[in-house]
Amino acid sequence: MSSVKSTNVTTAQLRILALEAAAKAYSPYSQVKVGAAVVTEDGAIFTGCNIENASYGATVCAERVAIWQAVSQGHKKIEQLYVYSRDGWPPCGLCRQVMVEFGNPTMEITFGNQQGGEQMMELAELIPQAFSSEHLTNKS
Amino acid sequence: MSSVKSTNVTTAQLRILALEAAAKAYSPYSQVKVGAAVVTEDGAIFTGCNIENASYGATVCAERVAIWQAVSQGHKKIEQLYVYSRDGWPPCGLCRQVMVEFGNPTMEITFGNQQGGEQMMELAELIPQAFSSEHLTNKS
Amino acid sequence: MSSVKSTNVTTAQLRILALEAAAKAYSPYSQVKVGAAVVTEDGAIFTGCNIENASYGATVCAERVAIWQAVSQGHKKIEQLYVYSRDGWPPCGLCRQVMVEFGNPTMEITFGNQQGGEQMMELAELIPQAFSSEHLTNKS
Amino acid sequence: MSSVKSTNVTTAQLRILALEAAAKAYSPYSQVKVGAAVVTEDGAIFTGCNIENASYGATVCAERVAIWQAVSQGHKKIEQLYVYSRDGWPPCGLCRQVMVEFGNPTMEITFGNQQGGEQMMELAELIPQAFSSEHLTNKS
């Protein structure tokens, strides 16, 4: 699942991967199923689903699972992300913060719903004036 | 520290409270000191500082400490937040997500630095298309 | 709420404070109400409740709210914690990790239920072999 | 990396996988490198590394990355986990809480250091009296 060139990946294909990933969701508390698929700079694709915890604060979203899978396998630059849910939910603030660490301001995030509706926003639109590593490295 | 009417609170006063709160920061790992002050709908004021943890993921920012103090004392509507740090850092995505739960889109967030520079943004500008309780309650 | 000497604070008194704090819980997603009260080294008392978020991962437990309130007001050593819930739930792993940062191994944690049942454990029993700041400072 | 039978996996093999995973760590803030490898009930193996964030609270540990990779690919029962770091650090409370969701009390967790030293503990030893899904499902 990691050798497709990103230039060849269409949003329609990412949507299918995100939809399939949503089926793996572990969400006994909310019953909600969300799936995500990311494309890295070098064209690899990784997926993720939401994974809940009895202690709600230890819950993780589909977007972060997909991004962290990419990073843990050596792909530290994310170019594109598709997140699928029944109602086409946008990413939460925690996921946006993680995107900032591994994506450029022009990273494209698409959120799609069950009926095929889709919205695309760039990262700089989702989290303007983001807090990032640049703030920390300038701290001296 | 909870009886000032918000109509009487100036940004300059909030800045002083946030600056004082920053002095309480527990940040042995980053050495960074951040302070926050919030004003609730009923004019109460609460403050917070960043509190780190050896397991970085258990760290909390000044903004959330201040908001959660307000909420835990029965003030569930936040109208204004000031966050102070040496370099005037904007809030991270986690804090923005928590603001969404307790603030209106017009909630005012000011981030100020040591030299007196300040920037004000409304919540809807800091986290456009936010994921919120409305998404969950419409899930059925 | 901050001037009682800890030597004078009984578990029964902490229970009442924790129970009262639980009434302030913001838990529209789980409907669960939890309250906590902590006693600091210098005998100050702080309380907290669980505060949920539409993005479950941004949820915080009563224990952490209480501890962070103490720390943000300059009380960095926690000696005792009482957590109240209908069924007497023990603290989650996230809260135990935060306790490690501000408590000694002998810190006493009591979890009590609606019917008066209580269990007391020391921190070293709740999270043996804890990961702590000592690991980080020895890293060089 | 997913078809090895767990009955055939030795601790020595897991150690090598965890050590290799540590090399992928993204830790510009702490400079610490941690790797983890998990074995699922059906004998599949997944790895992870620590992945930090400028907002420390959005940081994730190696253990959770490995577990969530397993779960997101349909393996919801974790039997064994190896975590490698230079000094053989034990898992933090957040990771223990996530283990509780997907492991039995007898799940084996081994933490090993650079010099070959290792310690093994069962999950029930690492987080006694754990807060778990059973508490939530009994809440009615």
Coordinates of C-alpha atoms in Angstrom, one line a residue:
Chain A
M1 CA 0.0 0.0 0.0
S2 CA 3.0 2.3 -0.2
S3 CA 4.3 2.4 -3.7
V4 CA 1.7 4.5 -5.6
K5 CA 3.1 7.8 -7.0
S6 CA 1.2 10.7 -5.6
T7 CA 1.0 12.3 -9.0
N8 CA -1.1 9.4 -10.0
V9 CA -3.4 9.4 -7.0
T10 CA -6.7 11.0 -7.6
T11 CA -9.0 12.3 -4.9
A12 CA -11.5 9.6 -5.9
Q13 CA -8.9 6.9 -5.1
L14 CA -8.1 8.4 -1.8
R15 CA -11.7 8.6 -0.9
I16 CA -12.0 4.8 -1.5
L17 CA -9.0 4.1 0.7
A18 CA -10.4 6.4 3.5
L19 CA -13.8 4.8 3.3
E20 CA -12.3 1.4 3.6
A21 CA -10.2 2.5 6.5
A22 CA -13.3 3.8 8.3
A23 CA -14.6 0.3 8.4
K24 CA -11.7 -0.6 10.8
A25 CA -12.7 2.1 13.3
Y26 CA -12.7 1.2 17.0
S27 CA -15.4 3.4 18.4
P28 CA -17.5 1.6 21.0
Y29 CA -18.3 4.8 22.8
S30 CA -19.3 7.2 20.1
Q31 CA -20.3 4.6 17.4
V32 CA -18.8 7.0 14.9
K33 CA -16.6 5.6 12.0
V34 CA -14.0 7.9 10.4
G35 CA -11.3 7.0 7.9
A36 CA -8.3 8.9 6.6
A37 CA -5.7 8.5 3.8
V38 CA -2.6 10.5 3.4
V39 CA -0.2 10.9 0.5
T40 CA 3.4 11.7 1.3
E41 CA 5.9 13.8 -0.6
D42 CA 7.4 10.7 -2.1
G43 CA 4.0 9.3 -3.2
A44 CA 3.4 6.7 -0.5
I45 CA -0.1 6.3 0.9
F46 CA -1.0 5.5 4.5
T47 CA -4.5 5.1 6.1
G48 CA -6.0 5.3 9.5
C49 CA -9.2 5.2 11.5
N50 CA -10.5 6.6 14.7
I51 CA -9.5 4.6 17.8
E52 CA -11.3 5.4 21.0
N53 CA -10.5 4.7 24.7
A54 CA -12.5 4.3 27.8
S55 CA -10.6 7.4 29.0
Y56 CA -11.9 9.7 26.3
G57 CA -8.7 11.8 26.4
A58 CA -6.7 8.8 25.2
T59 CA -8.8 8.6 22.0
V60 CA -7.1 9.3 18.6
C61 CA -8.6 10.4 15.3
A62 CA -8.3 8.8 11.9
E63 CA -6.2 11.6 10.6
R64 CA -3.5 11.3 13.2
V65 CA -3.3 7.5 12.9
A66 CA -2.7 7.9 9.2
I67 CA -0.1 10.6 9.6
W68 CA 1.8 8.9 12.4
Q69 CA 1.9 5.7 10.4
A70 CA 3.5 7.6 7.5
V71 CA 6.0 9.3 9.8
S72 CA 6.9 6.1 11.7
Q73 CA 7.8 4.5 8.4
G74 CA 10.1 7.3 7.4
H75 CA 7.8 9.5 5.4
K76 CA 7.9 12.9 7.2
K77 CA 6.3 15.1 4.6
I78 CA 2.6 14.9 4.1
E79 CA 1.1 16.5 0.9
Q80 CA -2.5 15.5 0.9
L81 CA -5.1 14.1 3.3
Y82 CA -8.6 12.8 2.7
V83 CA -10.9 12.2 5.7
Y84 CA -14.1 10.3 5.2
S85 CA -17.1 10.2 7.6
R86 CA -20.8 9.8 7.1
D87 CA -21.4 13.5 7.5
G88 CA -18.1 14.8 6.0
W89 CA -16.6 16.1 9.3
P90 CA -13.7 18.5 9.2
P91 CA -10.6 17.6 11.2
C92 CA -10.4 18.6 14.9
G93 CA -7.8 21.0 16.2
L94 CA -5.5 18.3 17.5
C95 CA -5.2 16.8 14.1
R96 CA -4.7 20.2 12.5
Q97 CA -1.8 20.8 14.9
V98 CA -0.2 17.5 13.9
M99 CA -0.7 18.3 10.2
V100 CA 1.3 21.6 10.9
E101 CA 4.3 19.5 12.0
F102 CA 4.4 17.5 8.8
G103 CA 2.7 19.5 6.1
N104 CA 3.2 22.7 4.2
P105 CA 0.7 25.5 4.4
T106 CA -0.5 24.4 0.9
M107 CA -1.1 20.8 2.0
E108 CA -4.6 19.8 0.7
I109 CA -7.2 18.4 3.1
T110 CA -10.4 17.1 1.7
F111 CA -13.3 16.0 3.9
G112 CA -16.0 13.9 2.2
N113 CA -19.3 12.5 3.2
Q114 CA -21.3 9.4 2.5
Q115 CA -23.3 11.0 -0.3
G116 CA -20.2 12.1 -2.2
G117 CA -20.1 15.7 -1.0
E118 CA -16.6 17.0 -0.6
Q119 CA -14.8 20.1 0.6
M120 CA -11.2 20.9 0.1
M121 CA -9.1 23.3 2.2
E122 CA -5.5 24.0 2.4
L123 CA -3.7 23.6 5.8
A124 CA -3.1 27.4 6.1
E125 CA -6.9 27.9 5.7
L126 CA -7.7 25.2 8.4
I127 CA -5.3 26.6 11.0
P128 CA -4.2 30.2 10.2
Q129 CA -1.4 31.6 12.2
A130 CA -0.4 28.1 13.3
F131 CA 1.8 27.4 16.3
S132 CA 4.8 25.5 14.9
S133 CA 8.3 24.3 15.3
E134 CA 9.5 27.7 14.0
H135 CA 8.2 29.3 17.2
L136 CA 10.3 26.9 19.3
T137 CA 13.5 27.1 17.4
N138 CA 13.4 30.9 17.5
K139 CA 13.0 30.8 21.3
S140 CA 16.6 31.5 22.2
Chain B
M1 CA -10.0 36.9 41.4
S2 CA -13.5 36.2 40.1
S3 CA -15.7 39.2 40.6
V4 CA -14.5 41.7 38.0
K5 CA -17.2 42.6 35.4
S6 CA -16.0 41.8 31.9
T7 CA -17.3 45.1 30.6
N8 CA -14.7 46.7 32.9
V9 CA -11.8 44.5 32.0
T10 CA -9.4 46.0 29.5
T11 CA -6.9 44.1 27.4
A12 CA -4.2 45.8 29.4
Q13 CA -5.5 44.3 32.6
L14 CA -5.8 40.9 31.1
R15 CA -2.2 41.2 29.9
I16 CA -1.0 41.8 33.4
L17 CA -2.9 38.8 34.7
A18 CA -1.6 36.6 32.0
L19 CA 2.0 37.8 32.5
E20 CA 1.7 37.1 36.2
A21 CA 0.3 33.6 35.5
A22 CA 3.2 32.9 33.2
A23 CA 5.5 33.2 36.2
K24 CA 3.8 30.1 37.7
A25 CA 4.7 27.9 34.6
Y26 CA 6.0 24.4 35.3
S27 CA 8.2 23.9 32.2
P28 CA 11.4 22.0 33.2
Y29 CA 11.6 20.4 29.7
S30 CA 11.1 23.4 27.4
Q31 CA 12.0 26.2 29.8
V32 CA 9.2 28.2 28.1
K33 CA 6.8 30.2 30.2
V34 CA 3.3 31.0 29.0
G35 CA 0.4 32.5 30.8
A36 CA -3.3 33.0 30.0
A37 CA -6.3 34.8 31.3
V38 CA -9.9 34.3 30.3
V39 CA -13.0 36.4 30.8
T40 CA -16.3 34.5 31.1
E41 CA -19.7 35.6 29.9
D42 CA -20.6 36.6 33.5
G43 CA -17.5 38.7 33.9
A44 CA -15.4 36.3 36.0
I45 CA -11.7 36.0 35.3
F46 CA -9.5 32.9 35.5
T47 CA -5.8 32.4 34.7
G48 CA -3.5 29.5 33.8
C49 CA 0.0 28.6 32.9
N50 CA 1.7 25.9 30.9
I51 CA 2.3 22.7 32.9
E52 CA 4.6 20.1 31.3
N53 CA 5.1 16.4 31.9
A54 CA 8.0 14.0 31.4
S55 CA 5.7 12.3 29.0
Y56 CA 5.4 15.2 26.6
G57 CA 1.9 14.1 25.6
A58 CA 0.6 14.7 29.1
T59 CA 1.6 18.4 28.9
V60 CA -1.0 21.1 29.0
C61 CA -0.9 24.7 27.7
A62 CA -1.8 27.8 29.7
E63 CA -4.9 28.5 27.6
R64 CA -6.5 25.2 28.5
V65 CA -5.6 25.4 32.2
A66 CA -7.4 28.8 32.3
I67 CA -10.5 27.7 30.4
W68 CA -10.8 24.5 32.4
Q69 CA -10.5 26.4 35.7
A70 CA -13.4 28.6 34.5
V71 CA -15.6 25.7 33.5
S72 CA -14.8 23.6 36.6
Q73 CA -16.1 26.5 38.6
G74 CA -19.3 26.7 36.7
H75 CA -18.5 29.3 34.0
K76 CA -19.1 27.5 30.8
K77 CA -19.0 30.4 28.3
I78 CA -15.7 32.1 27.6
E79 CA -15.8 35.4 25.8
Q80 CA -12.2 36.6 25.8
L81 CA -8.7 35.1 26.2
Y82 CA -5.3 36.7 26.5
V83 CA -2.2 34.6 26.1
Y84 CA 1.2 36.0 27.0
S85 CA 4.6 34.6 26.1
R86 CA 8.0 36.1 25.5
D87 CA 7.5 35.9 21.7
G88 CA 3.7 36.3 21.5
W89 CA 2.9 32.8 20.4
P90 CA -0.5 32.0 19.0
P91 CA -2.5 29.1 20.6
C92 CA -1.9 25.5 19.4
G93 CA -4.6 23.4 17.7
L94 CA -5.5 21.6 20.9
C95 CA -6.3 24.8 22.7
R96 CA -8.2 26.1 19.7
Q97 CA -10.3 22.9 19.8
V98 CA -11.1 23.4 23.5
M99 CA -12.0 27.1 22.9
V100 CA -14.6 25.9 20.3
E101 CA -16.4 24.0 23.0
F102 CA -16.8 27.0 25.2
G103 CA -16.5 30.0 23.0
N104 CA -18.6 31.6 20.2
P105 CA -17.1 32.2 16.8
T106 CA -16.6 35.8 17.8
M107 CA -14.7 35.0 21.0
E108 CA -11.6 37.3 21.0
I109 CA -8.2 35.8 21.4
T110 CA -5.2 38.2 21.9
F111 CA -1.6 37.0 22.0
G112 CA 0.9 39.4 23.3
N113 CA 4.7 39.4 23.6
Q114 CA 7.2 40.7 26.0
Q115 CA 7.8 43.9 24.2
G116 CA 4.1 44.8 24.2
G117 CA 3.3 43.7 20.6
E118 CA -0.2 42.2 20.4
Q119 CA -2.4 40.5 17.8
M120 CA -6.1 39.9 18.2
M121 CA -8.1 37.3 16.3
E122 CA -11.6 35.9 16.6
L123 CA -12.1 32.2 17.2
A124 CA -13.6 31.7 13.8
E125 CA -10.4 33.1 12.3
L126 CA -8.2 30.9 14.4
I127 CA -10.0 27.7 13.6
P128 CA -12.3 28.1 10.5
Q129 CA -14.7 25.3 9.8
A130 CA -14.2 24.0 13.3
F131 CA -15.3 20.5 14.4
S132 CA -17.7 21.0 17.2
S133 CA -20.5 19.5 19.3
E134 CA -22.9 20.4 16.5
H135 CA -21.4 17.7 14.4
L136 CA -21.9 15.1 17.1
T137 CA -25.4 16.0 18.0
N138 CA -26.4 15.9 14.3
K139 CA -25.0 12.4 13.9
S140 CA -28.2 10.4 14.3
Chain C
M1 CA -11.0 27.4 49.4
S2 CA -7.2 27.4 49.9
S3 CA -6.4 27.9 53.5
V4 CA -7.3 24.7 55.2
K5 CA -4.3 22.9 56.7
S6 CA -3.9 19.4 55.2
T7 CA -3.3 17.9 58.6
N8 CA -6.8 19.0 59.4
V9 CA -8.4 17.7 56.3
T10 CA -10.2 14.4 56.7
T11 CA -11.1 12.0 53.8
A12 CA -14.7 12.7 54.6
Q13 CA -14.2 16.4 54.0
L14 CA -12.4 15.8 50.7
R15 CA -15.2 13.5 49.6
I16 CA -17.7 16.3 50.1
L17 CA -15.6 18.7 48.0
A18 CA -15.1 16.1 45.3
L19 CA -18.8 15.3 45.2
E20 CA -19.7 19.0 44.9
A21 CA -17.1 19.4 42.1
A22 CA -18.7 16.5 40.2
A23 CA -21.9 18.6 39.9
K24 CA -20.0 21.0 37.7
A25 CA -18.9 18.3 35.2
Y26 CA -19.3 19.2 31.5
S27 CA -20.0 15.8 30.0
P28 CA -22.6 16.0 27.3
Y29 CA -21.1 13.1 25.4
S30 CA -20.7 10.5 28.2
Q31 CA -23.2 11.9 30.7
V32 CA -20.8 10.8 33.4
K33 CA -20.0 13.2 36.3
V34 CA -16.7 12.9 38.1
G35 CA -15.2 15.2 40.8
A36 CA -11.8 15.4 42.4
A37 CA -10.2 17.3 45.3
V38 CA -6.5 17.5 46.0
V39 CA -4.5 18.6 49.0
T40 CA -1.2 20.2 48.5
E41 CA 1.9 20.0 50.6
D42 CA 1.2 23.3 52.2
G43 CA -2.4 22.3 53.0
A44 CA -4.2 24.1 50.2
I45 CA -7.2 22.4 48.5
F46 CA -8.2 22.5 44.9
T47 CA -11.1 20.8 43.1
G48 CA -11.9 19.8 39.5
C49 CA -14.4 18.0 37.4
N50 CA -14.3 16.1 34.1
I51 CA -14.6 18.4 31.0
E52 CA -15.3 16.7 27.7
N53 CA -14.9 17.8 24.1
A54 CA -16.5 17.0 20.8
S55 CA -13.1 15.7 19.8
Y56 CA -12.9 13.1 22.5
G57 CA -9.1 13.4 22.6
A58 CA -9.4 16.9 23.9
T59 CA -11.3 15.7 27.0
V60 CA -9.8 16.1 30.4
C61 CA -10.6 14.2 33.6
A62 CA -11.5 15.7 37.0
E63 CA -8.2 14.6 38.6
R64 CA -6.0 16.6 36.1
V65 CA -8.2 19.7 36.3
A66 CA -7.8 19.7 40.1
I67 CA -4.0 19.1 40.0
W68 CA -3.4 21.7 37.3
Q69 CA -5.4 24.2 39.2
A70 CA -3.1 23.6 42.2
V71 CA 0.1 23.8 40.1
S72 CA -1.0 26.9 38.2
Q73 CA -1.5 28.7 41.5
G74 CA 1.9 27.8 42.7
H75 CA 1.3 24.6 44.6
K76 CA 3.5 22.1 42.9
K77 CA 3.5 19.2 45.4
I78 CA 0.3 17.2 45.7
E79 CA -0.1 14.9 48.8
Q80 CA -3.6 13.6 48.6
L81 CA -6.3 13.2 46.0
Y82 CA -9.9 12.1 46.3
V83 CA -11.9 11.3 43.2
Y84 CA -15.6 10.8 43.4
S85 CA -17.9 9.1 40.8
R86 CA -21.2 7.2 41.0
D87 CA -19.4 3.9 40.7
G88 CA -16.0 4.8 42.4
W89 CA -13.9 4.7 39.3
P90 CA -10.1 4.6 39.6
P91 CA -8.0 7.2 37.8
C92 CA -7.1 6.6 34.2
G93 CA -3.5 6.2 33.0
L94 CA -3.2 9.9 31.8
C95 CA -4.1 11.2 35.3
R96 CA -1.7 8.7 37.0
Q97 CA 1.1 10.1 34.7
V98 CA 0.3 13.6 35.8
M99 CA 0.2 12.6 39.4
V100 CA 3.7 11.2 39.0
E101 CA 5.0 14.6 38.0
F102 CA 3.6 16.3 41.2
G103 CA 3.3 13.6 43.8
N104 CA 5.5 11.3 45.8
P105 CA 5.2 7.5 45.6
T106 CA 3.4 7.7 48.9
M107 CA 0.8 10.2 47.6
E108 CA -2.6 8.9 48.7
I109 CA -5.4 8.5 46.1
T110 CA -8.9 7.6 47.3
F111 CA -11.7 6.7 44.9
G112 CA -15.2 6.8 46.4
N113 CA -18.6 5.9 45.1
Q114 CA -22.1 7.1 45.6
Q115 CA -22.9 4.6 48.3
G116 CA -19.9 5.5 50.4
G117 CA -17.6 2.7 49.3
E118 CA -14.0 3.9 49.2
Q119 CA -10.6 2.5 48.1
M120 CA -7.3 4.0 48.9
M121 CA -4.1 3.3 47.0
E122 CA -0.7 5.0 47.1
L123 CA 0.7 6.4 43.8
A124 CA 3.4 3.8 43.6
E125 CA 0.7 1.1 43.7
L126 CA -1.4 2.8 41.0
I127 CA 1.5 3.2 38.6
P128 CA 4.5 1.0 39.5
Q129 CA 7.7 1.6 37.7
A130 CA 6.5 5.0 36.6
F131 CA 8.1 6.9 33.8
S132 CA 9.1 10.3 35.3
S133 CA 11.3 13.3 35.1
E134 CA 14.1 11.3 36.5
H135 CA 14.3 9.4 33.3
L136 CA 14.6 12.5 31.3
T137 CA 17.2 14.2 33.5
N138 CA 19.4 11.1 33.4
K139 CA 19.3 11.0 29.7
S140 CA 22.6 12.7 29.0
Chain D
M1 CA 5.9 -7.3 8.2
S2 CA 2.6 -8.8 9.3
S3 CA 2.6 -12.6 8.7
V4 CA 4.9 -13.9 11.4
K5 CA 3.2 -16.2 13.9
S6 CA 3.5 -14.9 17.4
T7 CA 4.4 -18.3 18.7
N8 CA 7.5 -18.0 16.6
V9 CA 8.4 -14.5 17.7
T10 CA 11.2 -14.3 20.2
T11 CA 11.9 -11.4 22.5
A12 CA 15.2 -11.0 20.7
Q13 CA 13.5 -10.6 17.4
L14 CA 11.0 -8.0 18.8
R15 CA 14.0 -6.2 20.3
I16 CA 15.6 -5.8 16.8
L17 CA 12.3 -4.6 15.3
A18 CA 11.9 -2.0 18.1
L19 CA 15.5 -0.9 17.8
E20 CA 15.0 -0.4 14.1
A21 CA 11.8 1.5 14.6
A22 CA 13.5 3.8 17.1
A23 CA 15.7 5.0 14.2
K24 CA 12.6 6.5 12.6
A25 CA 11.8 8.7 15.7
Y26 CA 10.8 12.3 15.0
S27 CA 12.0 14.0 18.2
P28 CA 13.5 17.4 17.4
Y29 CA 12.5 18.7 20.8
S30 CA 13.7 16.0 23.2
Q31 CA 16.3 14.3 20.9
V32 CA 15.2 11.0 22.5
K33 CA 14.6 8.0 20.2
V34 CA 12.2 5.3 21.3
G35 CA 10.9 2.3 19.3
A36 CA 8.2 -0.3 19.9
A37 CA 7.0 -3.5 18.4
V38 CA 3.8 -5.3 19.2
V39 CA 2.6 -8.8 18.5
T40 CA -1.2 -9.3 18.0
E41 CA -3.3 -12.2 18.9
D42 CA -3.1 -13.5 15.4
G43 CA 0.6 -13.2 15.2
A44 CA 1.0 -10.0 13.2
I45 CA 3.7 -7.6 14.2
F46 CA 3.6 -3.8 14.0
T47 CA 6.1 -1.2 15.0
G48 CA 6.2 2.5 16.0
C49 CA 8.4 5.3 17.1
N50 CA 7.9 8.4 19.2
I51 CA 6.7 11.4 17.2
E52 CA 6.9 14.8 18.8
N53 CA 5.0 18.1 18.2
A54 CA 5.9 21.7 18.8
S55 CA 2.9 21.7 21.0
Y56 CA 4.2 19.1 23.4
G57 CA 0.7 17.8 24.2
A58 CA 0.3 16.6 20.6
T59 CA 3.3 14.3 21.0
V60 CA 2.8 10.6 20.8
C61 CA 4.9 7.7 22.1
A62 CA 6.3 4.8 20.2
E63 CA 4.0 2.3 22.0
R64 CA 0.8 4.0 21.0
V65 CA 1.9 4.4 17.4
A66 CA 2.6 0.7 17.2
I67 CA -0.7 -0.3 18.9
W68 CA -2.8 2.0 16.8
Q69 CA -1.1 0.8 13.6
A70 CA -2.2 -2.7 14.6
V71 CA -5.7 -1.7 15.5
S72 CA -6.2 0.4 12.3
Q73 CA -5.3 -2.6 10.3
G74 CA -7.8 -4.8 12.0
H75 CA -5.8 -6.4 14.8
K76 CA -7.6 -5.4 17.9
K77 CA -6.0 -7.7 20.4
I78 CA -2.4 -7.1 21.5
E79 CA -0.5 -9.8 23.3
Q80 CA 3.0 -8.6 23.6
L81 CA 4.9 -5.3 23.4
Y82 CA 8.6 -4.5 23.3
V83 CA 9.8 -1.0 23.8
Y84 CA 13.4 0.0 23.2
S85 CA 15.2 3.1 24.3
R86 CA 18.8 3.9 25.2
D87 CA 18.1 3.7 28.9
G88 CA 15.2 1.1 28.9
W89 CA 12.4 3.5 29.8
P90 CA 9.1 2.0 31.0
P91 CA 5.9 3.1 29.2
C92 CA 4.2 6.3 30.3
G93 CA 0.7 6.3 31.8
L94 CA -1.0 7.3 28.5
C95 CA 0.5 4.3 26.7
R96 CA -0.5 2.0 29.6
Q97 CA -4.1 3.3 29.3
V98 CA -4.2 2.5 25.6
M99 CA -2.7 -1.0 26.3
V100 CA -5.6 -1.6 28.7
E101 CA -8.1 -1.1 25.8
F102 CA -6.4 -3.7 23.6
G103 CA -4.6 -6.1 25.9
N104 CA -5.4 -8.6 28.6
P105 CA -4.1 -8.2 32.1
T106 CA -1.5 -10.9 31.2
M107 CA -0.2 -8.9 28.1
E108 CA 3.6 -8.9 28.4
I109 CA 5.5 -5.6 28.1
T110 CA 9.3 -5.7 27.9
F111 CA 11.4 -2.6 28.1
G112 CA 15.0 -2.9 26.9
N113 CA 18.0 -0.7 26.9
Q114 CA 21.0 -0.2 24.7
Q115 CA 23.2 -2.5 26.6
G116 CA 20.9 -5.4 26.4
G117 CA 19.3 -5.0 29.8
E118 CA 15.6 -5.9 29.8
Q119 CA 12.7 -6.0 32.2
M120 CA 9.3 -7.7 31.6
M121 CA 6.1 -6.8 33.3
E122 CA 2.5 -7.9 32.7
L123 CA -0.1 -5.2 32.0
A124 CA -1.9 -5.8 35.3
E125 CA 1.4 -5.1 37.1
L126 CA 2.1 -1.9 35.1
I127 CA -1.4 -0.4 35.7
P128 CA -3.2 -2.2 38.6
Q129 CA -6.9 -1.4 39.1
A130 CA -7.0 0.0 35.6
F131 CA -9.8 2.2 34.4
S132 CA -11.3 0.4 31.4
S133 CA -14.3 -0.1 29.1
E134 CA -15.9 -2.3 31.7
H135 CA -16.4 0.7 33.9
L136 CA -18.2 2.6 31.1
T137 CA -20.4 -0.3 30.1
N138 CA -21.5 -0.8 33.6
K139 CA -22.4 2.8 34.0
S140 CA -26.2 2.4 33.5

